Coordinates of N, CA and C in Angstrom, one line a residue:
P1062 N -7.9 -22.2 -32.2 CA -6.7 -21.8 -31.5 C -5.4 -22.0 -32.3
D1063 N -4.0 -21.4 -32.2 CA -2.6 -21.6 -33.0 C -2.7 -23.0 -31.9
Y1064 N -2.7 -23.1 -31.0 CA -1.7 -24.2 -30.1 C -2.6 -24.8 -28.8
S1065 N -3.2 -25.7 -28.8 CA -3.5 -26.2 -27.6 C -3.3 -27.5 -26.9
G1066 N -3.9 -28.0 -25.6 CA -2.9 -29.1 -25.0 C -4.2 -28.6 -23.5
T1067 N -2.9 -29.2 -22.5 CA -3.6 -29.3 -21.1 C -2.4 -28.5 -21.0
A1068 N -2.6 -28.1 -19.4 CA -2.3 -28.0 -17.7 C -2.3 -27.9 -16.4
Q1069 N -1.7 -27.7 -15.7 CA -2.1 -27.2 -14.3 C -1.9 -26.2 -13.7
V1070 N -3.1 -25.7 -13.5 CA -3.3 -24.3 -12.7 C -3.5 -24.7 -11.3
E1071 N -3.0 -23.6 -10.6 CA -2.7 -24.2 -9.1 C -3.1 -25.5 -8.8
G1072 N -2.7 -26.3 -8.7 CA -3.7 -27.8 -9.0 C -4.4 -28.3 -9.3
V1073 N -4.7 -27.5 -10.6 CA -6.4 -27.9 -11.2 C -5.5 -28.2 -12.8
D1074 N -6.7 -29.4 -13.0 CA -5.9 -30.2 -14.1 C -6.6 -28.7 -15.2
C1075 N -6.5 -28.5 -16.7 CA -7.1 -28.2 -17.3 C -6.6 -27.9 -18.5
F1076 N -7.8 -27.4 -19.5 CA -7.4 -27.4 -20.8 C -7.0 -26.1 -21.6
M1077 N -6.1 -26.2 -22.5 CA -5.2 -24.6 -22.5 C -5.3 -24.2 -24.1
D1078 N -5.8 -23.5 -24.7 CA -5.7 -22.8 -25.8 C -5.1 -21.8 -26.5
A1079 N -4.4 -21.4 -27.2 CA -3.2 -20.4 -27.4 C -3.3 -20.1 -28.8
W1080 N -3.0 -18.8 -29.4 CA -3.3 -17.6 -30.5 C -2.2 -16.8 -30.5
V1081 N -1.3 -16.7 -31.1 CA -0.6 -16.1 -31.7 C -1.1 -14.7 -32.7
K1082 N -0.7 -13.6 -31.8 CA -1.7 -12.5 -32.2 C -0.7 -11.6 -32.7
T1083 N -0.9 -10.3 -33.1 CA 0.1 -9.1 -34.1 C -0.6 -7.9 -33.3
T1084 N 0.5 -7.2 -32.8 CA 0.2 -6.0 -32.6 C 0.0 -4.9 -34.0
A1085 N -0.3 -3.9 -34.3 CA -0.2 -2.7 -34.7 C 0.7 -2.3 -35.7
D1086 N 1.7 -2.8 -34.5 CA 3.2 -2.2 -35.1 C 4.5 -4.1 -35.1
G1087 N 3.5 -4.9 -35.7 CA 4.4 -5.7 -35.9 C 4.3 -6.7 -34.8
K1088 N 4.5 -6.4 -33.6 CA 4.9 -6.9 -32.3 C 3.9 -8.1 -32.2
K1089 N 4.8 -9.2 -32.1 CA 3.5 -10.6 -32.1 C 3.8 -11.3 -30.6
W1090 N 2.2 -11.8 -29.8 CA 2.3 -12.2 -28.8 C 1.1 -13.2 -28.4
M1091 N 1.0 -13.7 -27.7 CA 0.1 -14.8 -27.3 C -0.9 -15.2 -26.3
S1092 N -1.9 -14.6 -26.5 CA -3.2 -15.0 -26.0 C -3.8 -16.2 -25.5
F1093 N -4.1 -16.5 -24.7 CA -4.0 -17.8 -23.5 C -5.6 -17.9 -23.2
S1094 N -6.0 -19.3 -22.9 CA -7.0 -19.3 -22.4 C -6.9 -21.0 -22.2
F1095 N -7.9 -21.2 -20.3 CA -7.6 -21.6 -19.7 C -9.4 -22.9 -19.7
K1096 N -9.3 -23.8 -19.7 CA -10.8 -23.7 -18.7 C -10.6 -25.4 -18.3
P1097 N -11.5 -25.7 -16.7 CA -11.4 -26.2 -16.0 C -11.4 -27.7 -17.1
K1098 N -10.6 -28.5 -16.2 CA -11.5 -29.9 -17.2 C -12.5 -30.9 -15.8
Q1099 N -13.4 -30.9 -16.9 CA -14.7 -31.4 -15.8 C -15.3 -33.1 -16.0
K1100 N -15.7 -33.5 -14.9 CA -16.3 -34.9 -14.9 C -17.5 -34.8 -16.4
Q1101 N -17.2 -35.7 -16.9 CA -18.9 -35.9 -17.9 C -19.5 -36.8 -17.7
P1102 N -20.5 -36.2 -17.5 CA -21.4 -37.3 -16.4 C -21.8 -38.4 -17.7
A1103 N -21.6 -39.8 -16.8 CA -22.4 -40.9 -17.4 C -23.2 -40.6 -18.6
P1104 N -22.7 -41.7 -19.9 CA -24.3 -40.5 -20.7 C -25.6 -41.8 -20.8
Q1105 N -26.7 -41.4 -20.9 CA -27.5 -41.7 -20.6 C -28.3 -42.4 -21.9
S1106 N -29.1 -44.2 -22.0 CA -29.7 -43.9 -23.1 C -31.0 -43.6 -23.0
P1107 N -31.4 -43.1 -24.2 CA -32.4 -42.6 -24.7 C -33.7 -43.8 -24.2
R1108 N -35.4 -42.1 -23.9 CA -36.8 -43.6 -23.2 C -37.1 -43.9 -24.5
A1109 N -37.4 -45.0 -24.6 CA -37.6 -45.4 -26.1 C -39.6 -44.8 -25.7
V1110 N -40.1 -44.9 -26.9 CA -41.5 -44.4 -27.3 C -42.1 -45.7 -27.9
S1111 N -43.1 -45.6 -28.0 CA -43.2 -46.8 -29.3 C -44.8 -45.6 -29.6
P1112 N -44.5 -45.7 -30.7 CA -44.7 -45.2 -31.4 C -47.1 -45.7 -31.8
A1113 N -46.8 -46.6 -31.0 CA -48.4 -46.0 -30.8 C -49.2 -45.6 -29.6
Q1114 N -47.7 -45.6 -28.7 CA -48.6 -45.1 -27.4 C -47.7 -43.5 -27.2
P1115 N -47.8 -42.2 -28.7 CA -46.7 -41.4 -28.4 C -47.2 -40.7 -26.7
A1116 N -46.0 -40.3 -26.3 CA -46.1 -39.3 -24.9 C -46.5 -38.6 -25.2
K1117 N -47.6 -38.5 -23.6 CA -48.7 -37.6 -23.6 C -47.9 -35.7 -24.0
A1118 N -48.8 -34.8 -23.7 CA -47.8 -33.3 -23.4 C -48.3 -33.2 -22.0
S1119 N -47.1 -32.5 -21.0 CA -47.2 -32.3 -19.7 C -47.0 -30.7 -19.5
G1120 N -47.6 -30.0 -20.8 CA -47.8 -28.8 -20.3 C -46.4 -28.7 -21.2
G1121 N -46.1 -27.3 -20.9 CA -44.8 -26.7 -21.1 C -44.8 -26.4 -23.0
F1122 N -44.2 -26.7 -23.7 CA -44.3 -26.2 -25.6 C -44.9 -27.2 -26.4
A1123 N -45.6 -28.3 -26.5 CA -45.9 -29.2 -26.9 C -47.5 -28.8 -26.6
D1124 N -48.2 -27.5 -25.3 CA -49.2 -27.7 -25.1 C -50.2 -26.0 -25.4
M1125 N -49.1 -25.3 -25.9 CA -48.9 -23.7 -26.4 C -49.9 -23.4 -26.7
D1126 N -50.5 -23.8 -27.9 CA -52.0 -23.2 -28.4 C -53.2 -23.2 -27.6
S1127 N -53.5 -23.5 -26.5 CA -54.4 -23.6 -26.1 C -54.3 -22.1 -24.9
D1128 N -53.2 -22.3 -24.5 CA -52.8 -21.1 -23.2 C -52.8 -20.3 -24.0
I1129 N -52.7 -19.6 -25.3 CA -52.5 -18.0 -25.6 C -53.2 -17.5 -25.9
P1130 N -52.8 -16.2 -24.8 CA -54.3 -15.1 -24.2 C -54.7 -14.0 -25.7
F1131 N -54.2 -14.0 -26.8 CA -54.7 -13.6 -27.6 C -55.2 -14.0 -29.3

């Protein structure tokens, strides 16, 4: 974006981005984007896994080889 900032749209706090654009005949205009600010969840500390006891596969991608039908 050429410009960025914050704005309040209908009582909602938003992030704002703006771009300066030019038409084919040379007239300048601006394009805007507004995104509501959202509360970020508190960061969670990663779970520690002991190298002597690796986590067991519980299905999903770690256990794909045994379920391939071809």
